[in-house]
Amino acid sequence: MKLHPSIDAARVIQAVEGDDCMGLCAACGADAYGVEPDARKYECEECGAHAVYGAEEYLFMGDLA
Ligand SMILES: [Zn+2]
């Protein structure tokens, strides 16, 4: 999966450690709140793409910058 360039390891780790149910949109890079850590393909409120994943999901994708 192609990730938005603004999503990097530091940002994902910060989101995971924040422990406040934060997700990120892989399409536009927007923060998403109230997202379960294992959420996948939720709709993004910013761009409408079904590309919001929970922060922990990004750790498993393995292709973070
Ligand atoms: Zn988006």
PDB file of C-alpha atoms and ligand atoms in Angstrom:
ATOM      1  CA  MET A   1       0.000   0.000   0.000  1.00  0.00           C
ATOM      2  CA  LYS A   2       1.162   3.492  -0.845  1.00  0.00           C
ATOM      3  CA  LEU A   3       1.451   5.710   2.207  1.00  0.00           C
ATOM      4  CA  HIS A   4       1.214   9.465   2.245  1.00  0.00           C
ATOM      5  CA  PRO A   5       4.744  10.949   2.523  1.00  0.00           C
ATOM      6  CA  SER A   6       3.878  12.703   5.785  1.00  0.00           C
ATOM      7  CA  ILE A   7       3.422   9.345   7.512  1.00  0.00           C
ATOM      8  CA  ASP A   8       6.741   8.181   8.858  1.00  0.00           C
ATOM      9  CA  ALA A   9       7.924   5.962  11.691  1.00  0.00           C
ATOM     10  CA  ALA A  10       8.282   8.818  14.177  1.00  0.00           C
ATOM     11  CA  ARG A  11       4.726   9.948  13.593  1.00  0.00           C
ATOM     12  CA  VAL A  12       3.311   6.454  13.898  1.00  0.00           C
ATOM     13  CA  ILE A  13       5.203   5.731  17.101  1.00  0.00           C
ATOM     14  CA  GLN A  14       4.009   9.001  18.566  1.00  0.00           C
ATOM     15  CA  ALA A  15       0.426   8.070  17.695  1.00  0.00           C
ATOM     16  CA  VAL A  16       0.776   4.612  19.243  1.00  0.00           C
ATOM     17  CA  GLU A  17       2.377   5.914  22.416  1.00  0.00           C
ATOM     18  CA  GLY A  18      -0.230   8.669  22.685  1.00  0.00           C
ATOM     19  CA  ASP A  19      -2.734   5.967  23.601  1.00  0.00           C
ATOM     20  CA  ASP A  20      -5.683   8.100  22.545  1.00  0.00           C
ATOM     21  CA  CYS A  21      -7.131   6.020  19.731  1.00  0.00           C
ATOM     22  CA  MET A  22      -5.478   7.935  16.946  1.00  0.00           C
ATOM     23  CA  GLY A  23      -5.372   6.797  13.380  1.00  0.00           C
ATOM     24  CA  LEU A  24      -3.840   8.186  10.229  1.00  0.00           C
ATOM     25  CA  CYS A  25      -5.152   8.460   6.695  1.00  0.00           C
ATOM     26  CA  ALA A  26      -2.797   6.715   4.287  1.00  0.00           C
ATOM     27  CA  ALA A  27      -4.196   8.709   1.370  1.00  0.00           C
ATOM     28  CA  CYS A  28      -3.904  12.314   2.589  1.00  0.00           C
ATOM     29  CA  GLY A  29      -1.918  11.996   5.827  1.00  0.00           C
ATOM     30  CA  ALA A  30      -4.626  13.510   8.045  1.00  0.00           C
ATOM     31  CA  ASP A  31      -4.941  12.588  11.695  1.00  0.00           C
ATOM     32  CA  ALA A  32      -8.093  10.683  12.594  1.00  0.00           C
ATOM     33  CA  TYR A  33      -9.405  10.515  16.130  1.00  0.00           C
ATOM     34  CA  GLY A  34     -11.534   7.941  17.869  1.00  0.00           C
ATOM     35  CA  VAL A  35     -10.081   5.162  15.736  1.00  0.00           C
ATOM     36  CA  GLU A  36      -9.349   1.760  17.227  1.00  0.00           C
ATOM     37  CA  PRO A  37      -5.655   0.773  17.082  1.00  0.00           C
ATOM     38  CA  ASP A  38      -6.503  -2.112  14.753  1.00  0.00           C
ATOM     39  CA  ALA A  39      -8.881  -0.169  12.516  1.00  0.00           C
ATOM     40  CA  ARG A  40      -8.534  -0.712   8.791  1.00  0.00           C
ATOM     41  CA  LYS A  41      -9.971   1.119   5.783  1.00  0.00           C
ATOM     42  CA  TYR A  42     -12.112   3.551   7.734  1.00  0.00           C
ATOM     43  CA  GLU A  43     -13.456   6.547   5.868  1.00  0.00           C
ATOM     44  CA  CYS A  44     -11.322   9.672   6.183  1.00  0.00           C
ATOM     45  CA  GLU A  45     -13.179  12.794   7.283  1.00  0.00           C
ATOM     46  CA  GLU A  46     -10.698  14.949   5.384  1.00  0.00           C
ATOM     47  CA  CYS A  47     -10.514  13.340   1.958  1.00  0.00           C
ATOM     48  CA  GLY A  48     -13.274  10.738   1.969  1.00  0.00           C
ATOM     49  CA  ALA A  49     -10.954   7.852   1.083  1.00  0.00           C
ATOM     50  CA  HIS A  50     -11.363   4.566   2.898  1.00  0.00           C
ATOM     51  CA  ALA A  51      -7.750   4.749   3.939  1.00  0.00           C
ATOM     52  CA  VAL A  52      -7.747   5.433   7.683  1.00  0.00           C
ATOM     53  CA  TYR A  53      -5.811   2.856   9.654  1.00  0.00           C
ATOM     54  CA  GLY A  54      -5.200   2.665  13.384  1.00  0.00           C
ATOM     55  CA  ALA A  55      -1.716   3.662  14.440  1.00  0.00           C
ATOM     56  CA  GLU A  56      -0.713   0.121  15.382  1.00  0.00           C
ATOM     57  CA  GLU A  57      -1.626  -1.125  11.925  1.00  0.00           C
ATOM     58  CA  TYR A  58       1.145   0.992  10.443  1.00  0.00           C
ATOM     59  CA  LEU A  59       3.706  -0.724  12.645  1.00  0.00           C
ATOM     60  CA  PHE A  60       2.865  -4.017  10.941  1.00  0.00           C
ATOM     61  CA  MET A  61       2.996  -2.682   7.413  1.00  0.00           C
ATOM     62  CA  GLY A  62       6.759  -2.534   7.586  1.00  0.00           C
ATOM     63  CA  ASP A  63       7.402   0.056   4.890  1.00  0.00           C
ATOM     64  CA  LEU A  64       7.608   3.209   6.954  1.00  0.00           C
ATOM     65  CA  ALA A  65      10.283   5.736   6.137  1.00  0.00           C
TER      66      ALA A  65
HETATM   67 ZN    ZN B   1      -7.622  11.278   4.049  1.00  0.00          ZN
END
